[in-house]
Amino acid sequence: AKAVLNHNETTIAELVKPLGYSTALFGKWHLGDSKEYLPQSQGFDEYFGLPYSNDMWPKHPENPEAWPRLPLIEGDSIIQYLDDDQNMLTTWYTEKAIDFIERNSEKPFFLYLAHNMPHVPLFVSDKFRGKSDRGLYGDVIMEIDWSYQQINEKLKELGLEKNTLVIFTSDNGPWLSYGEHSGEAIPLREGKGTVLEGGVRVPCIMKWPGQIPEGVGQPAAAMTIDILPTLAEILHVALPANKIDGMSILPLIKGDPNARNPHEAYYFYYHRNELQGVLSGDGKWKLYFPHKYRSLEGREGGKGGIPAKYNNNIQMNLELYDLENDISETKNVADQYPDIVSKLSILGDSCRVELGDVLTGIEGKGSREPGKIIAGSL
């Protein structure tokens, strides 16, 4: 059985639809590829995109026989297969987004634009190919920049800018094994596939004229789990019936000088059920529990879309880092701050009781099961 998003869980689209919002998702979904688990079964009026990662296709550089043809879906139907190239994906998603905004300019709307790029394999349209000084990866980033420029200009053109909250962020750090087809995490440690800062600390830009101060940085910690409850507070709607881990960070977003992160801590799980780290709510202290992680160990990443090999058995011990003064996580200070280690360890224990942890054999009394596809897909 394949795990997918359980229909009992509430998406942002389902949160806002009762308020009269039009909802759309253009891009990557990866929460179920059978018809009954596609976005239109989870609150989205419109969907156009790939049902999972764009490297899950017959030309995968390491495991091509694992994946079937790569389907491009509109609504709940496959409209074509992208077996040869994905050059137009970023442009198509942008055109869909612009069209959706134009058609819904007279009513509230929620648009989730999830670009597949710059996830590998990298593809770019002719209008940006060869235009950057960073090779194909730079070309791809230029096209993504163009995409969001188009959207922002459309919001201005339609007079929607001041009444629209725009959130731009990423899901993880760079896939370092792909080298020249990857971004960089410097000065952060490691990258995608780890819970070290290079894997989980990502850029986030929010724009809401008159509500969010322009050009102001926010050093406080936050997570994407906080987006839904923040939107719920803005819209004055109740949170979902099922308990969720996020909390509203609206005061932080608005730049309130007295605002503090509402979380006592954030918890970092890997493979869904391995608790590998805890970050204090103020973002200063990060404690890692013993686990294994992957690293290139200083070697260069791959070239031409072929990844270098990780060592997947690097041992992390019980280690504490002061991110306020050591963002690169170079100095383990666990011995110097036993009280912080103890406090964060206790919080980790509480989280294990609630959500479980395969590393310690605790099942977790509050964890909920995902949905399951027993067989088949589109």
mmCIF file of C-alpha atoms in Angstrom, residues 160-306:
data_model
loop_
_atom_site.group_PDB
_atom_site.id
_atom_site.type_symbol
_atom_site.label_atom_id
_atom_site.label_comp_id
_atom_site.label_asym_id
_atom_site.label_seq_id
_atom_site.Cartn_x
_atom_site.Cartn_y
_atom_site.Cartn_z
ATOM 1 C CA LEU A 160 -5.062 43.126 -6.252
ATOM 2 C CA GLU A 161 -1.591 43.676 -4.802
ATOM 3 C CA LYS A 162 -2.609 45.404 -1.562
ATOM 4 C CA ASN A 163 -5.199 42.771 -0.741
ATOM 5 C CA THR A 164 -3.079 39.709 -1.545
ATOM 6 C CA LEU A 165 -0.660 37.884 0.741
ATOM 7 C CA VAL A 166 2.154 36.358 -1.299
ATOM 8 C CA ILE A 167 4.360 33.684 0.290
ATOM 9 C CA PHE A 168 7.476 32.493 -1.548
ATOM 10 C CA THR A 169 9.472 29.676 0.013
ATOM 11 C CA SER A 170 11.022 26.269 -0.612
ATOM 12 C CA ASP A 171 10.577 22.796 0.812
ATOM 13 C CA ASN A 172 14.217 21.882 1.504
ATOM 14 C CA GLY A 173 17.812 22.814 0.905
ATOM 15 C CA PRO A 174 19.910 21.985 -2.186
ATOM 16 C CA TRP A 175 20.483 18.458 -3.443
ATOM 17 C CA LEU A 176 24.249 18.660 -3.131
ATOM 18 C CA SER A 177 25.029 15.321 -4.805
ATOM 19 C CA TYR A 178 23.881 16.814 -8.127
ATOM 20 C CA GLY A 179 26.668 19.387 -8.036
ATOM 21 C CA GLU A 180 26.400 21.787 -10.956
ATOM 22 C CA HIS A 181 22.673 20.998 -11.227
ATOM 23 C CA SER A 182 22.153 21.999 -7.589
ATOM 24 C CA GLY A 183 22.151 25.154 -5.541
ATOM 25 C CA GLU A 184 24.466 25.792 -2.608
ATOM 26 C CA ALA A 185 23.796 25.910 1.116
ATOM 27 C CA ILE A 186 26.888 27.889 2.142
ATOM 28 C CA PRO A 187 27.433 28.779 4.988
ATOM 29 C CA LEU A 188 25.004 26.113 6.216
ATOM 30 C CA ARG A 189 26.040 22.533 6.927
ATOM 31 C CA GLU A 190 25.039 19.742 4.505
ATOM 32 C CA GLY A 191 21.881 19.908 2.346
ATOM 33 C CA LYS A 192 18.705 18.131 1.271
ATOM 34 C CA GLY A 193 18.095 14.754 2.854
ATOM 35 C CA THR A 194 19.398 15.778 6.280
ATOM 36 C CA VAL A 195 17.877 17.700 9.179
ATOM 37 C CA LEU A 196 21.045 19.778 9.494
ATOM 38 C CA GLU A 197 20.568 23.455 8.709
ATOM 39 C CA GLY A 198 21.579 23.084 5.060
ATOM 40 C CA GLY A 199 18.734 20.623 4.633
ATOM 41 C CA VAL A 200 15.920 22.469 6.397
ATOM 42 C CA ARG A 201 16.694 26.200 6.566
ATOM 43 C CA VAL A 202 15.320 27.802 3.403
ATOM 44 C CA PRO A 203 14.530 31.306 2.139
ATOM 45 C CA CYS A 204 11.069 32.702 2.812
ATOM 46 C CA ILE A 205 9.784 35.989 1.409
ATOM 47 C CA MET A 206 6.329 37.314 2.214
ATOM 48 C CA LYS A 207 4.644 40.356 0.697
ATOM 49 C CA TRP A 208 1.432 42.037 1.836
ATOM 50 C CA PRO A 209 1.503 45.813 1.290
ATOM 51 C CA GLY A 210 0.239 47.744 4.296
ATOM 52 C CA GLN A 211 0.413 44.670 6.532
ATOM 53 C CA ILE A 212 4.007 43.391 6.272
ATOM 54 C CA PRO A 213 6.763 46.024 6.559
ATOM 55 C CA GLU A 214 8.751 46.303 3.342
ATOM 56 C CA GLY A 215 12.406 45.302 3.280
ATOM 57 C CA VAL A 216 12.524 44.080 6.865
ATOM 58 C CA GLY A 217 14.127 40.783 7.828
ATOM 59 C CA GLN A 218 12.656 38.504 10.491
ATOM 60 C CA PRO A 219 15.308 36.490 12.351
ATOM 61 C CA ALA A 220 12.831 34.401 14.334
ATOM 62 C CA ALA A 221 12.383 30.710 13.547
ATOM 63 C CA ALA A 222 9.254 29.535 11.753
ATOM 64 C CA MET A 223 8.090 26.518 9.747
ATOM 65 C CA THR A 224 5.726 25.862 6.888
ATOM 66 C CA ILE A 225 3.501 24.013 9.380
ATOM 67 C CA ASP A 226 2.667 27.494 10.713
ATOM 68 C CA ILE A 227 1.190 28.759 7.442
ATOM 69 C CA LEU A 228 -2.260 27.153 7.756
ATOM 70 C CA PRO A 229 -2.939 28.395 11.308
ATOM 71 C CA THR A 230 -1.629 31.838 10.377
ATOM 72 C CA LEU A 231 -4.050 32.047 7.456
ATOM 73 C CA ALA A 232 -6.822 30.810 9.740
ATOM 74 C CA GLU A 233 -6.162 33.727 12.100
ATOM 75 C CA ILE A 234 -6.088 36.235 9.242
ATOM 76 C CA LEU A 235 -9.414 34.910 7.923
ATOM 77 C CA HIS A 236 -10.988 34.454 11.371
ATOM 78 C CA VAL A 237 -11.825 30.809 10.784
ATOM 79 C CA ALA A 238 -11.518 27.882 13.169
ATOM 80 C CA LEU A 239 -8.637 25.470 12.909
ATOM 81 C CA PRO A 240 -9.326 21.937 11.615
ATOM 82 C CA ALA A 241 -10.901 19.457 13.995
ATOM 83 C CA ASN A 242 -7.811 17.269 13.835
ATOM 84 C CA LYS A 243 -4.951 18.578 15.939
ATOM 85 C CA ILE A 244 -2.124 20.066 13.890
ATOM 86 C CA ASP A 245 1.381 20.998 14.981
ATOM 87 C CA GLY A 246 1.598 24.487 13.492
ATOM 88 C CA MET A 247 0.708 27.728 15.274
ATOM 89 C CA SER A 248 -0.097 31.213 14.024
ATOM 90 C CA ILE A 249 2.951 33.426 13.516
ATOM 91 C CA LEU A 250 0.984 36.474 12.365
ATOM 92 C CA PRO A 251 2.682 38.900 14.798
ATOM 93 C CA LEU A 252 6.085 37.760 13.512
ATOM 94 C CA ILE A 253 5.002 38.252 9.906
ATOM 95 C CA LYS A 254 3.683 41.732 10.627
ATOM 96 C CA GLY A 255 6.957 42.733 12.252
ATOM 97 C CA ASP A 256 5.606 43.332 15.752
ATOM 98 C CA PRO A 257 8.734 44.270 17.760
ATOM 99 C CA ASN A 258 7.391 42.362 20.763
ATOM 100 C CA ALA A 259 6.472 39.249 18.803
ATOM 101 C CA ARG A 260 7.929 35.913 19.816
ATOM 102 C CA ASN A 261 7.663 32.534 18.208
ATOM 103 C CA PRO A 262 4.739 30.738 19.907
ATOM 104 C CA HIS A 263 6.385 27.307 19.844
ATOM 105 C CA GLU A 264 8.411 25.953 22.710
ATOM 106 C CA ALA A 265 10.278 23.900 20.121
ATOM 107 C CA TYR A 266 10.239 22.530 16.592
ATOM 108 C CA TYR A 267 10.830 18.832 15.954
ATOM 109 C CA PHE A 268 12.702 17.355 13.009
ATOM 110 C CA TYR A 269 11.568 13.979 11.747
ATOM 111 C CA TYR A 270 13.197 12.013 8.946
ATOM 112 C CA HIS A 271 11.520 9.189 6.989
ATOM 113 C CA ARG A 272 8.285 10.251 8.715
ATOM 114 C CA ASN A 273 9.084 8.464 11.992
ATOM 115 C CA GLU A 274 12.698 9.178 13.023
ATOM 116 C CA LEU A 275 13.005 12.037 15.504
ATOM 117 C CA GLN A 276 16.479 13.354 14.744
ATOM 118 C CA GLY A 277 16.526 16.844 16.222
ATOM 119 C CA VAL A 278 14.868 19.578 18.262
ATOM 120 C CA LEU A 279 15.121 23.350 17.732
ATOM 121 C CA SER A 280 14.261 25.708 20.571
ATOM 122 C CA GLY A 281 11.374 28.025 19.757
ATOM 123 C CA ASP A 282 13.625 31.069 19.733
ATOM 124 C CA GLY A 283 15.757 29.428 17.051
ATOM 125 C CA LYS A 284 18.960 29.606 19.077
ATOM 126 C CA TRP A 285 19.603 26.045 20.221
ATOM 127 C CA LYS A 286 19.446 22.903 18.108
ATOM 128 C CA LEU A 287 19.920 19.489 19.647
ATOM 129 C CA TYR A 288 20.530 16.384 17.556
ATOM 130 C CA PHE A 289 19.783 12.903 18.809
ATOM 131 C CA PRO A 290 22.025 10.018 17.725
ATOM 132 C CA HIS A 291 21.271 9.005 14.144
ATOM 133 C CA LYS A 292 22.947 8.403 10.798
ATOM 134 C CA TYR A 293 22.895 10.955 8.002
ATOM 135 C CA ARG A 294 24.280 11.323 4.509
ATOM 136 C CA SER A 295 27.182 13.451 3.336
ATOM 137 C CA LEU A 296 29.542 13.924 0.407
ATOM 138 C CA GLU A 297 32.279 14.352 3.028
ATOM 139 C CA GLY A 298 33.757 17.336 1.219
ATOM 140 C CA ARG A 299 33.717 15.779 -2.252
ATOM 141 C CA GLU A 300 32.288 17.658 -5.232
ATOM 142 C CA GLY A 301 28.813 16.900 -6.483
ATOM 143 C CA GLY A 302 28.070 15.382 -9.856
ATOM 144 C CA LYS A 303 28.010 16.867 -13.327
ATOM 145 C CA GLY A 304 25.560 16.809 -16.200
ATOM 146 C CA GLY A 305 22.665 15.586 -14.081
ATOM 147 C CA ILE A 306 24.484 12.499 -12.785
#
